[in-house]
Structures are given as C-alpha cells and as structure tokens.
Amino acid sequence: MLVKPNLFTAIALVAFVTLNHGATALEPSFDCAKAQSGAEEAVCSFDALAALDIELARLFTAASTGPNMDPDAHATLRAMQRGWIKGRDACWTSDMGLPLCTANEYAFRISELRQRYADARAEEGASLGPFPYRCEGLETTLSAVFVNTLEPVVVLRWGENAVVLPQVEAASGAKYASDA
C-alpha cells in the first residue's frame, strides 16, 4: 500500500545529525586499535557512528552470505564496498564535518544494501525498508529506509536524488526533518 505523505515533510535539502561525543561503549565491526582513517577513528569515538557500523556490517554479512548470492554478485558487492569505504574515508574533506559526513555515508550505504540485496532485508535489525511512498506533486515513487540506531534517520530516495533526515521530536509517532 502506498501512502501519500506531505511533500515538504518527505523531501528536505540538508540533513543534520547530532552525534554524541566521548569514548564509545559500542564496539564497531573492526579493531579500533587498527583504525586507518579519520572516519574509522570517528566511528571508534562516537557511539552513534559505531551503531551505524554495526548495522552496516550485519547487512553486508547478510547480503554476502545469503542464499541469493552468486560468485559474480559477491565480487560486485565486495568491489562496491571497497569503493564505499574510500568515499567514507574522504569525509575528512567535507564541509559538513567528519562525524556528520560519516554518519550520512553509513546511512546511504545501509539504504543501498537494503535496496539492492534481498538477503539484507531478510533479518530484523536496526534498519527497515525500503518502503515505497507516492507523494502528491512528485512524479516518481519515493523510497524510504529507516535506520533506527542511536540517532535514528530516514534515507529518502526519489529519481536520482537522495537525502538523509534525522528523527526529530513529534507529538506522536516519528517525524523526520532537517533545518532547511
């Protein structure tokens, strides 16, 4: 069933995620003593980023070891993951800052894995979707992936566009919006 949310609510231009500071209590999927980039160091320093890393690792494992994976698709998945890591590691150059850029890169990759690989949708975890929505005034279907880690976000994709929106306080239910 397709739902018609308000277009303004569904589509925003800028994402803002507040990340907690301090030593992380969560263990990411890699050894923090061997962190090789500023992004990996940030994941080791912020629980919100570590939670995203844990969810991404879960989805990657589900996709790569699932019954729908063949050798060619596995090689493509691994190559795409290496490319994603390079993009994530380039966040040190982002105007939005390393933690926010890193969080957005994780959210986009989680969304991509859930969109492309059925086996990444098979298990329950911190992310849900993709869910299709039809919005009045929008000619294409909007796809939503909800990432319910320490700092919940939704990744919205429509046509060639994508945005990460943080969850904000609402009187009832969940609401996602940006400052823009």
Short mmCIF file of C-alpha atoms in Angstrom, two decimals:
data_model
loop_
_atom_site.label_atom_id
_atom_site.label_comp_id
_atom_site.label_asym_id
_atom_site.label_seq_id
_atom_site.Cartn_x
_atom_site.Cartn_y
_atom_site.Cartn_z
CA MET A 1 0.00 0.00 0.00
CA LEU A 2 1.34 3.42 -0.92
CA VAL A 3 0.99 6.32 1.49
CA LYS A 4 0.85 10.00 0.48
CA PRO A 5 2.95 12.00 2.98
CA ASN A 6 3.30 15.75 2.72
CA LEU A 7 5.91 16.54 0.06
CA PHE A 8 7.60 19.20 2.21
CA THR A 9 7.99 16.74 5.08
CA ALA A 10 9.23 13.98 2.80
CA ILE A 11 11.81 15.95 0.85
CA ALA A 12 14.37 18.18 2.54
CA LEU A 13 17.66 19.52 1.29
CA VAL A 14 20.00 19.26 4.25
CA ALA A 15 20.42 16.57 6.88
CA PHE A 16 21.59 17.26 10.37
CA VAL A 17 22.55 14.50 12.77
CA THR A 18 23.63 15.22 16.32
CA LEU A 19 26.30 12.79 17.37
CA ASN A 20 27.31 12.06 20.93
CA HIS A 21 30.87 12.81 21.96
CA GLY A 22 33.22 10.82 24.17
CA ALA A 23 34.62 7.34 24.28
CA THR A 24 32.43 4.78 22.63
CA ALA A 25 30.93 1.95 24.63
CA LEU A 26 29.90 0.14 21.45
CA GLU A 27 32.44 -1.96 19.59
CA PRO A 28 32.39 -1.37 15.83
CA SER A 29 32.90 -4.21 13.36
CA PHE A 30 36.63 -3.52 13.09
CA ASP A 31 39.54 -3.27 15.55
CA CYS A 32 39.79 0.35 16.70
CA ALA A 33 43.48 -0.15 17.52
CA LYS A 34 44.00 -0.62 13.77
CA ALA A 35 41.85 2.33 12.59
CA GLN A 36 43.34 3.56 9.31
CA SER A 37 41.39 6.77 8.63
CA GLY A 38 39.79 9.72 10.32
CA ALA A 39 36.39 8.19 9.58
CA GLU A 40 37.34 4.93 11.31
CA GLU A 41 38.71 6.92 14.27
CA ALA A 42 35.40 8.81 14.43
CA VAL A 43 33.47 5.51 14.41
CA CYS A 44 35.61 4.41 17.36
CA SER A 45 34.91 7.70 19.18
CA PHE A 46 31.15 8.11 18.74
CA ASP A 47 28.55 5.55 19.83
CA ALA A 48 26.15 6.78 17.15
CA LEU A 49 28.70 6.02 14.42
CA ALA A 50 29.64 2.67 15.98
CA ALA A 51 25.95 1.68 15.96
CA LEU A 52 25.74 2.54 12.25
CA ASP A 53 28.90 0.50 11.59
CA ILE A 54 27.45 -2.50 13.44
CA GLU A 55 24.23 -2.34 11.39
CA LEU A 56 26.15 -1.96 8.13
CA ALA A 57 28.35 -4.96 8.98
CA ARG A 58 25.23 -7.02 9.76
CA LEU A 59 23.64 -6.12 6.42
CA PHE A 60 26.85 -6.70 4.47
CA THR A 61 27.21 -10.16 6.04
CA ALA A 62 23.55 -10.99 5.35
CA ALA A 63 23.88 -9.87 1.73
CA SER A 64 27.21 -11.60 1.08
CA THR A 65 26.33 -14.93 2.70
CA GLY A 66 22.65 -15.17 1.78
CA PRO A 67 21.15 -17.82 -0.49
CA ASN A 68 20.64 -15.29 -3.30
CA MET A 69 24.36 -14.52 -3.61
CA ASP A 70 26.36 -15.97 -6.51
CA PRO A 71 30.12 -15.56 -7.13
CA ASP A 72 29.75 -12.71 -9.64
CA ALA A 73 27.33 -10.79 -7.43
CA HIS A 74 29.64 -11.37 -4.45
CA ALA A 75 32.59 -9.91 -6.35
CA THR A 76 30.47 -6.88 -7.28
CA LEU A 77 29.29 -6.45 -3.68
CA ARG A 78 32.87 -6.53 -2.37
CA ALA A 79 34.07 -4.06 -5.02
CA MET A 80 31.19 -1.69 -4.21
CA GLN A 81 32.03 -1.97 -0.50
CA ARG A 82 35.68 -1.07 -1.17
CA GLY A 83 34.51 1.95 -3.17
CA TRP A 84 32.14 2.95 -0.39
CA ILE A 85 34.96 2.74 2.18
CA LYS A 86 37.06 5.10 0.05
CA GLY A 87 34.15 7.55 -0.09
CA ARG A 88 33.55 7.31 3.65
CA ASP A 89 37.24 7.84 4.33
CA ALA A 90 37.17 11.03 2.21
CA CYS A 91 34.76 12.61 4.73
CA TRP A 92 37.67 14.44 6.33
CA THR A 93 37.41 16.89 3.39
CA SER A 94 33.66 17.51 3.81
CA ASP A 95 32.32 20.96 4.69
CA MET A 96 29.70 19.30 6.92
CA GLY A 97 32.39 17.89 9.20
CA LEU A 98 33.77 14.41 9.65
CA PRO A 99 31.14 12.94 12.04
CA LEU A 100 28.08 14.14 10.09
CA CYS A 101 29.54 13.18 6.72
CA THR A 102 30.50 9.75 8.08
CA ALA A 103 27.01 9.23 9.53
CA ASN A 104 25.42 10.18 6.21
CA GLU A 105 27.73 7.84 4.28
CA TYR A 106 26.76 4.96 6.58
CA ALA A 107 23.06 5.75 6.24
CA PHE A 108 23.30 5.89 2.43
CA ARG A 109 25.20 2.57 2.31
CA ILE A 110 22.71 0.88 4.65
CA SER A 111 19.93 2.09 2.38
CA GLU A 112 21.75 0.88 -0.72
CA LEU A 113 22.32 -2.61 0.69
CA ARG A 114 18.67 -2.90 1.71
CA GLN A 115 17.55 -1.66 -1.74
CA ARG A 116 19.79 -3.94 -3.82
CA TYR A 117 20.06 -7.18 -1.84
CA ALA A 118 17.01 -9.15 -0.73
CA ASP A 119 19.11 -11.07 1.79
CA ALA A 120 19.96 -7.78 3.54
CA ARG A 121 16.23 -7.32 4.16
CA ALA A 122 15.66 -10.86 5.42
CA GLU A 123 16.73 -10.38 9.06
CA GLU A 124 15.35 -7.96 11.57
CA GLY A 125 17.82 -5.40 12.79
CA ALA A 126 18.22 -1.68 13.31
CA SER A 127 17.11 -0.79 9.78
CA LEU A 128 13.81 -1.27 7.97
CA GLY A 129 12.72 -0.93 4.38
CA PRO A 130 12.78 0.04 1.66
CA PHE A 131 9.18 1.25 1.74
CA PRO A 132 7.60 2.89 -1.33
CA TYR A 133 5.58 6.10 -0.99
CA ARG A 134 3.64 8.16 -3.52
CA CYS A 135 3.68 11.88 -2.78
CA GLU A 136 1.31 14.41 -4.28
CA GLY A 137 3.25 16.62 -6.68
CA LEU A 138 6.09 14.12 -7.09
CA GLU A 139 6.06 12.16 -10.34
CA THR A 140 8.24 9.33 -9.10
CA THR A 141 7.92 6.90 -6.20
CA LEU A 142 9.79 7.87 -3.05
CA SER A 143 11.66 5.07 -1.28
CA ALA A 144 12.31 5.23 2.47
CA VAL A 145 14.78 3.22 4.54
CA PHE A 146 14.60 3.79 8.28
CA VAL A 147 17.82 3.41 10.27
CA ASN A 148 16.86 3.08 13.93
CA THR A 149 20.22 3.21 15.65
CA LEU A 150 21.17 5.64 18.47
CA GLU A 151 20.44 8.66 16.26
CA PRO A 152 17.51 7.49 14.07
CA VAL A 153 17.40 8.71 10.47
CA VAL A 154 15.46 8.02 7.31
CA VAL A 155 17.10 7.80 3.90
CA LEU A 156 14.76 9.05 1.19
CA ARG A 157 15.45 8.30 -2.48
CA TRP A 158 13.47 9.54 -5.47
CA GLY A 159 14.68 9.56 -9.05
CA GLU A 160 18.37 10.46 -8.94
CA ASN A 161 18.00 12.25 -5.59
CA ALA A 162 18.67 11.11 -2.03
CA VAL A 163 18.68 12.74 1.38
CA VAL A 164 19.29 11.67 4.98
CA LEU A 165 16.88 13.19 7.51
CA PRO A 166 17.24 12.91 11.30
CA GLN A 167 14.34 11.98 13.52
CA VAL A 168 13.02 14.98 15.46
CA GLU A 169 10.61 15.28 18.37
CA ALA A 170 6.96 14.92 17.44
CA ALA A 171 3.75 14.94 19.47
CA SER A 172 3.02 11.40 18.34
CA GLY A 173 4.89 8.94 16.19
CA ALA A 174 8.12 9.60 14.37
CA LYS A 175 8.91 12.71 12.36
CA TYR A 176 11.95 13.29 10.19
CA ALA A 177 13.03 16.77 9.15
CA SER A 178 16.01 18.98 8.52
CA ASP A 179 16.84 22.53 9.48
CA ALA A 180 16.50 23.63 5.84
#
